[in-house]
Coordinates of C-alpha atoms in Angstrom, one line a residue:
M1 CA -20.9 -54.3 -6.1
G2 CA -18.5 -52.7 -6.2
P3 CA -18.7 -51.3 -2.3
F4 CA -19.6 -55.1 -1.7
A5 CA -17.1 -57.1 -3.5
T6 CA -14.8 -54.1 -1.6
Q7 CA -16.9 -55.6 1.7
L8 CA -15.3 -59.5 1.3
L9 CA -12.0 -58.4 0.7
A10 CA -11.5 -57.1 3.3
E11 CA -13.7 -59.5 5.5
L12 CA -10.7 -61.7 3.2
G13 CA -7.7 -59.5 5.2
A14 CA -6.8 -57.0 1.9
D15 CA -6.4 -53.2 3.0
V16 CA -8.9 -51.6 1.1
I17 CA -8.5 -48.2 0.4
K18 CA -12.8 -46.0 -0.8
V19 CA -12.2 -43.5 -3.1
E20 CA -15.3 -41.4 -2.5
A21 CA -16.3 -38.0 -3.8
H22 CA -17.0 -34.8 -1.6
E23 CA -20.9 -35.8 -1.9
G24 CA -19.8 -39.5 -0.9
D25 CA -20.8 -42.6 -1.4
N26 CA -24.3 -42.8 -2.6
M27 CA -25.1 -45.4 0.1
R28 CA -24.1 -42.7 3.0
H29 CA -27.8 -41.7 3.1
P30 CA -30.7 -44.6 2.7
A31 CA -32.0 -44.0 6.8
P32 CA -31.5 -44.9 9.3
M33 CA -28.8 -43.4 10.3
K34 CA -27.8 -41.3 14.2
T35 CA -25.2 -39.0 12.3
P36 CA -26.0 -37.9 8.3
G37 CA -23.8 -39.5 5.8
M38 CA -23.7 -42.1 8.2
G39 CA -26.5 -45.4 7.0
Y40 CA -27.2 -48.6 7.4
M41 CA -26.4 -49.6 3.7
F42 CA -23.3 -47.8 3.8
L43 CA -21.9 -49.0 8.2
N44 CA -23.2 -53.1 6.0
L45 CA -21.2 -52.2 3.7
N46 CA -17.8 -50.2 4.2
R47 CA -16.0 -52.0 7.3
G48 CA -13.0 -53.2 6.9
K49 CA -12.0 -50.2 4.5
R50 CA -9.8 -46.4 4.9
G51 CA -11.7 -43.9 3.6
I52 CA -10.6 -41.1 1.6
V53 CA -11.9 -38.2 0.2
L54 CA -10.0 -36.9 -3.4
D55 CA -11.9 -34.8 -6.4
L56 CA -10.9 -37.0 -9.6
K57 CA -11.9 -34.0 -11.7
K58 CA -9.3 -31.7 -10.1
P59 CA -6.0 -33.3 -12.2
E60 CA -3.8 -32.7 -8.1
G61 CA -6.8 -35.6 -7.2
R62 CA -5.8 -38.1 -10.0
K63 CA -2.2 -36.9 -9.1
A64 CA -2.5 -38.1 -6.0
L65 CA -4.1 -41.6 -6.7
M66 CA -1.6 -41.8 -9.4
R67 CA 0.8 -41.7 -6.8
L68 CA -1.0 -45.1 -4.9
I69 CA -1.2 -46.9 -7.7
P70 CA 3.1 -47.9 -7.3
A71 CA 1.9 -49.9 -4.0
T72 CA -1.6 -51.4 -5.1
D73 CA -2.4 -54.4 -5.2
V74 CA -6.4 -53.8 -7.3
L75 CA -8.3 -51.5 -8.5
I76 CA -11.7 -51.7 -8.4
Y77 CA -14.0 -49.5 -10.1
N78 CA -18.2 -49.3 -9.8
V79 CA -18.7 -46.8 -13.1
R80 CA -18.2 -47.4 -16.9
P81 CA -15.4 -47.4 -18.4
Q82 CA -16.0 -43.8 -20.8
A83 CA -16.2 -42.5 -17.5
M84 CA -12.6 -43.9 -15.6
A85 CA -11.3 -42.1 -19.5
R86 CA -12.5 -39.4 -18.9
L87 CA -10.5 -39.2 -15.5
G88 CA -7.5 -40.0 -17.1
L89 CA -7.9 -43.5 -15.3
S90 CA -7.9 -45.9 -17.8
Y91 CA -6.4 -48.9 -18.3
E92 CA -3.5 -47.8 -20.5
E93 CA -2.8 -45.5 -17.9
V94 CA -3.1 -46.5 -14.7
R95 CA -1.4 -49.9 -16.3
A96 CA 2.5 -46.9 -17.4
A97 CA 2.2 -46.5 -13.2
N98 CA 2.1 -50.2 -12.6
P99 CA 1.9 -52.5 -15.3
R100 CA 1.7 -55.4 -12.8
I101 CA -1.9 -54.1 -11.3
I102 CA -4.6 -56.1 -11.1
Y103 CA -8.0 -53.0 -13.1
V104 CA -11.2 -54.9 -12.4
G105 CA -13.7 -53.1 -13.7
T106 CA -17.6 -53.5 -11.8
Y107 CA -20.4 -52.3 -14.4
G108 CA -24.1 -52.9 -16.5
Y109 CA -22.5 -54.4 -19.8
S110 CA -19.6 -55.8 -21.4
Q111 CA -18.0 -54.0 -24.1
R112 CA -17.6 -56.2 -26.7
G113 CA -21.6 -55.1 -27.1
P114 CA -24.5 -52.3 -28.4
Y115 CA -24.9 -51.7 -24.8
A116 CA -21.4 -50.6 -23.6
A117 CA -22.3 -47.2 -22.5
K118 CA -26.1 -47.8 -20.7
A119 CA -26.5 -46.4 -17.3
A120 CA -27.5 -49.6 -15.2
Y121 CA -28.9 -50.2 -12.1
D122 CA -29.9 -52.7 -9.9
D123 CA -33.6 -52.7 -11.1
L124 CA -32.6 -52.7 -14.9
I125 CA -31.1 -55.4 -14.9
Q126 CA -32.5 -57.7 -12.5
G127 CA -35.2 -56.9 -15.6
G128 CA -32.9 -57.7 -18.2
T129 CA -32.2 -60.4 -17.2
A130 CA -36.4 -62.0 -16.7
I131 CA -36.1 -62.1 -12.9
P132 CA -40.2 -60.4 -12.6
W133 CA -40.9 -62.1 -16.2
L134 CA -40.5 -65.5 -13.9
V135 CA -42.2 -63.5 -10.5
S136 CA -45.4 -63.1 -12.9
K137 CA -45.4 -66.4 -14.2
T138 CA -45.3 -68.1 -9.8
G139 CA -49.0 -66.7 -10.2
A140 CA -48.1 -63.5 -9.5
K141 CA -50.6 -60.8 -9.9
A142 CA -47.8 -58.2 -11.9
P143 CA -43.5 -58.3 -11.9
N144 CA -41.5 -57.8 -9.9
Y145 CA -38.6 -57.3 -7.8
T146 CA -36.4 -59.2 -6.3
P147 CA -36.5 -57.7 -2.8
V148 CA -32.6 -57.4 -2.3
N149 CA -30.6 -56.0 -4.9
L150 CA -29.9 -59.4 -6.3
A151 CA -28.3 -58.3 -9.3
D152 CA -25.2 -55.9 -7.0
R153 CA -24.2 -58.4 -5.4
V154 CA -24.4 -61.5 -8.1
T155 CA -22.0 -59.5 -9.5
G156 CA -20.0 -58.6 -6.7
L157 CA -18.8 -62.2 -6.2
H158 CA -18.2 -62.3 -9.9
A159 CA -15.4 -59.5 -8.4
V160 CA -14.4 -61.2 -5.6
Y161 CA -13.4 -64.5 -7.4
A162 CA -12.0 -62.5 -10.4
V163 CA -10.0 -60.1 -8.8
T164 CA -8.8 -63.4 -6.5
A165 CA -7.9 -65.9 -9.4
A166 CA -6.3 -62.4 -11.2
L167 CA -4.0 -62.7 -8.1
F168 CA -3.3 -65.9 -8.3
H169 CA -2.5 -65.9 -12.1
R170 CA -0.1 -62.1 -11.7
S171 CA 1.6 -64.9 -9.2
R172 CA 2.8 -67.1 -11.6
S173 CA 3.3 -65.4 -14.6
G174 CA 3.7 -61.9 -13.3
L175 CA 1.7 -60.3 -14.8
G176 CA -0.6 -57.5 -13.7
Q177 CA -4.2 -57.7 -16.2
S178 CA -7.6 -56.1 -17.5
V179 CA -10.8 -57.6 -15.8
E180 CA -14.7 -55.9 -17.2
V181 CA -17.2 -57.5 -13.9
P182 CA -20.5 -57.1 -16.2
M183 CA -23.9 -56.7 -14.4
F184 CA -25.8 -58.2 -17.0
E185 CA -24.0 -61.1 -18.3
S186 CA -23.4 -61.9 -14.8
L187 CA -27.1 -62.4 -13.6
A188 CA -27.7 -63.9 -17.2
H189 CA -25.0 -66.9 -16.3
F190 CA -27.4 -67.1 -12.7
V191 CA -30.6 -67.4 -14.3
L192 CA -30.8 -69.2 -17.1
G193 CA -27.9 -71.5 -15.8
D194 CA -31.4 -73.1 -13.8
H195 CA -34.4 -71.4 -16.2
S196 CA -33.2 -72.8 -19.8
A197 CA -34.6 -74.8 -19.5
G198 CA -36.0 -76.6 -23.0
L199 CA -33.9 -72.6 -24.7
T200 CA -30.5 -75.1 -24.0
F201 CA -30.7 -77.1 -26.7
D202 CA -30.7 -75.7 -30.8
P203 CA -33.9 -76.0 -31.7
P204 CA -35.7 -76.0 -28.6
A205 CA -36.2 -78.6 -27.0
G206 CA -39.4 -76.7 -25.0
D207 CA -40.2 -74.0 -23.4
A208 CA -38.0 -71.6 -20.8
G209 CA -38.4 -72.2 -17.0
Y210 CA -37.3 -74.8 -14.5
A211 CA -40.5 -75.4 -13.6
R212 CA -40.9 -76.6 -9.8
L213 CA -38.7 -73.1 -8.8
L214 CA -41.4 -71.7 -11.2
A215 CA -44.7 -73.7 -8.6
R216 CA -42.7 -73.8 -5.3
R217 CA -43.5 -71.1 -2.3
P218 CA -44.2 -71.1 1.1
Y219 CA -47.3 -73.4 2.9
P220 CA -49.5 -72.0 5.0
T221 CA -50.2 -73.9 8.4
K222 CA -52.8 -73.4 11.1
D223 CA -50.8 -70.6 12.3
G224 CA -48.0 -69.3 10.3
H225 CA -45.7 -70.7 6.6
L226 CA -43.8 -73.6 7.0
C227 CA -40.5 -74.4 4.2
V228 CA -40.5 -77.6 3.4
L229 CA -38.6 -80.1 0.6
V230 CA -39.3 -83.2 -0.5
Y231 CA -37.4 -83.9 -2.7
N232 CA -36.6 -88.0 -3.7
D233 CA -38.2 -90.6 -3.8
K234 CA -36.5 -91.8 -0.3
Q235 CA -37.8 -88.8 1.4
W236 CA -41.4 -88.9 -0.1
K237 CA -41.6 -92.2 1.0
T238 CA -40.5 -91.1 5.0
F239 CA -42.8 -88.6 4.4
T240 CA -46.4 -90.0 3.3
D241 CA -44.6 -92.9 6.0
A242 CA -44.9 -89.8 8.8
T243 CA -47.9 -88.1 7.0
G244 CA -50.0 -91.8 7.1
R245 CA -50.7 -90.9 3.6
P246 CA -49.2 -93.9 1.9
E247 CA -52.1 -93.2 -0.9
I248 CA -50.0 -89.9 -2.8
M249 CA -47.1 -91.9 -3.7
Q250 CA -50.1 -94.6 -5.1
D251 CA -50.8 -92.2 -7.2
A252 CA -49.4 -92.7 -10.5
R253 CA -48.1 -88.5 -10.9
F254 CA -46.4 -89.0 -8.1
A255 CA -44.9 -92.1 -7.8
T256 CA -41.3 -90.9 -9.0
Q257 CA -39.4 -88.8 -9.0
A258 CA -39.8 -88.5 -13.1
S259 CA -43.6 -88.1 -12.7
R260 CA -43.0 -85.4 -10.1
A261 CA -40.7 -83.6 -11.9
R262 CA -44.1 -83.6 -14.9
H263 CA -46.8 -82.7 -12.7
I264 CA -45.7 -80.1 -10.2
S265 CA -47.7 -78.3 -10.1
A266 CA -50.2 -80.4 -9.0
I267 CA -47.9 -82.3 -6.3
Y268 CA -47.1 -78.6 -4.9
A269 CA -50.6 -78.3 -4.4
T270 CA -51.5 -81.0 -2.6
L271 CA -48.9 -80.6 -0.7
A272 CA -50.3 -77.2 0.1
E273 CA -53.7 -79.2 1.1
L274 CA -51.7 -81.2 3.9
F275 CA -49.4 -78.5 5.7
L276 CA -52.9 -76.7 6.3
T277 CA -53.8 -79.8 8.7
R278 CA -51.1 -78.4 11.8
T279 CA -49.8 -75.6 13.0
T280 CA -46.2 -74.9 12.1
S281 CA -44.4 -76.9 15.0
E282 CA -46.4 -79.7 15.2
W283 CA -45.5 -79.8 11.4
I284 CA -41.3 -79.4 12.7
E285 CA -41.5 -81.6 15.2
L286 CA -43.1 -83.8 13.3
L287 CA -40.2 -83.6 10.0
E288 CA -37.8 -83.1 11.6
K289 CA -38.0 -86.8 13.3
A290 CA -38.3 -88.2 10.2
D291 CA -35.8 -86.0 8.6
I292 CA -37.0 -84.1 6.2
P293 CA -36.2 -80.9 5.2
V294 CA -37.7 -77.5 6.6
A295 CA -37.6 -74.6 7.9
R296 CA -39.5 -71.4 9.6
L297 CA -40.5 -69.1 7.5
N298 CA -38.7 -65.8 9.1
S299 CA -39.1 -62.5 9.3
V300 CA -36.4 -60.2 9.1
E301 CA -36.5 -60.3 12.9
D302 CA -36.5 -63.6 12.9
L303 CA -33.3 -63.0 11.4
V304 CA -31.4 -61.1 13.2
A305 CA -32.1 -62.7 16.4
D306 CA -32.1 -66.7 15.0
P307 CA -30.1 -68.8 17.6
H308 CA -28.3 -70.9 14.9
L309 CA -27.0 -67.3 13.6
A310 CA -26.2 -66.4 18.2
A311 CA -24.0 -69.9 18.3
T312 CA -22.1 -68.7 15.1
G313 CA -20.8 -65.8 16.7
F314 CA -21.7 -64.8 13.4
F315 CA -23.0 -60.9 14.6
T316 CA -21.6 -59.5 17.4
L317 CA -21.8 -55.9 18.8
E318 CA -19.3 -53.1 18.5
A319 CA -18.9 -49.6 19.4
H320 CA -17.8 -47.0 16.4
P321 CA -17.5 -44.1 17.1
S322 CA -19.1 -42.2 16.2
E323 CA -22.0 -44.3 15.6
G324 CA -22.4 -45.9 19.0
I325 CA -23.1 -49.7 18.8
V326 CA -24.4 -51.2 15.9
R327 CA -24.2 -54.8 15.6
T328 CA -22.3 -55.9 12.3
M329 CA -21.5 -59.7 10.3
R330 CA -18.6 -61.9 10.3
T331 CA -17.5 -63.6 7.1
P332 CA -20.7 -66.4 6.5
T333 CA -16.8 -68.4 5.7
D334 CA -14.4 -70.6 8.5
W335 CA -10.6 -70.8 7.8
S336 CA -8.8 -73.6 9.9
E337 CA -5.5 -72.4 9.6
S338 CA -6.3 -68.3 8.6
Q339 CA -9.6 -67.5 9.9
P340 CA -10.0 -63.6 9.5
E341 CA -9.7 -61.2 11.7
G342 CA -11.4 -58.9 13.0
Q343 CA -12.7 -55.6 11.2
R344 CA -12.3 -51.7 11.3
P345 CA -15.3 -49.7 11.2
A346 CA -16.8 -48.7 8.6
P347 CA -15.3 -44.8 7.9
R348 CA -17.2 -41.0 8.2
L349 CA -16.3 -39.5 4.9
G350 CA -12.2 -38.8 4.6
E351 CA -11.6 -40.9 8.0
H352 CA -8.7 -41.3 6.2
S353 CA -7.8 -39.6 3.9
A354 CA -4.4 -37.8 5.5
E355 CA -3.6 -41.0 7.0
V356 CA -3.4 -42.3 3.6
L357 CA -2.2 -39.3 1.7
R358 CA 1.4 -39.7 4.0
E359 CA 1.7 -43.2 3.3
A360 CA 1.8 -41.7 -0.2
G361 CA 4.2 -38.9 0.1
Y362 CA 2.8 -36.1 1.2
N363 CA 4.1 -33.9 4.2
E364 CA 1.3 -32.4 6.7
T365 CA 1.9 -28.8 4.9
E366 CA 1.3 -30.6 1.4
I367 CA -1.9 -32.3 3.0
T368 CA -3.5 -29.4 4.2
E369 CA -3.0 -27.4 1.1
L370 CA -4.7 -30.4 -1.0
A371 CA -7.4 -29.8 1.4
N372 CA -7.5 -26.0 1.4
K373 CA -8.2 -26.0 -2.6
G374 CA -10.7 -28.5 -2.1
V375 CA -9.0 -32.0 -3.0
T376 CA -9.1 -33.1 -0.9
R377 CA -11.0 -33.6 2.7
L378 CA -9.8 -34.5 5.9
G379 CA -12.6 -36.3 8.8

């Protein structure tokens, strides 16, 4: 979540300095990779950043980081607050060096509750916020996680808006502050917006779960799968006219938005039978002509080759200095006046250590001495 949040901020133009220990970020190591420590996920998460190695457990490492703090707008950390305090990097200590700093903690749980000191990873937070349970309610044989780092990335998005809002507040008030962005609360906010259902009310007015989301899935066709949403009354009339099935809406269960919501599993079962009667391409041609929301079910390979993404310039082939040609993604947002520019490649371990230390006021002799003592690594 920390690397994802700072990836987004780097894409938007922030000068991000990534501080790593000598062993490097864990995400350097998932394969595939061309060079040890430069795995594909690290390349994706760390474009646009400068990388410095500091052993923060050594006094000289902490001192070097603290020399960067006065010129720093935001410090984002991705460990428990107790670990930051042990390193001598609590908010109080950092604020003493820069009262205007925005100090952002992304970690598992709010520090106001009994889970405050617990470790957390994406898997645990998905489980704690009922996502595998919801998957089981869709008819799956067993609970399962979503196959993306959903909790990490949702929390990272919360961290980005927290940073920008805190900077805006500082521009108005002159005040820095500490901001907490906990995973558990961030994903609970995300899940319960859809699925609190009857538990929204006290006493409860029904069970948890949004029935349509629990019932939906891609529809099998004669030769593949299709993603279709026939939703409002206008779309249903258009759909039943286009498919020659007006009797569907003559069924009282399916005649109105409210009645369809009450019988969502039944209407989806009816659609599932219907979509088996044609090929995917035949359905796409018919439904696009009728202006019914439809999309082909892509594989990851299909997504990378998607013609829309090619036309919008979403992907760029970049020459990385150590990894060769790398496919990169641009920021998904477009700006009329301040479009973010291209990014530097993800850093090798310690690639910018000397550069950043010079900016902190160290001379060449001091930088070499820090490297010899194992405080830093020069990439």
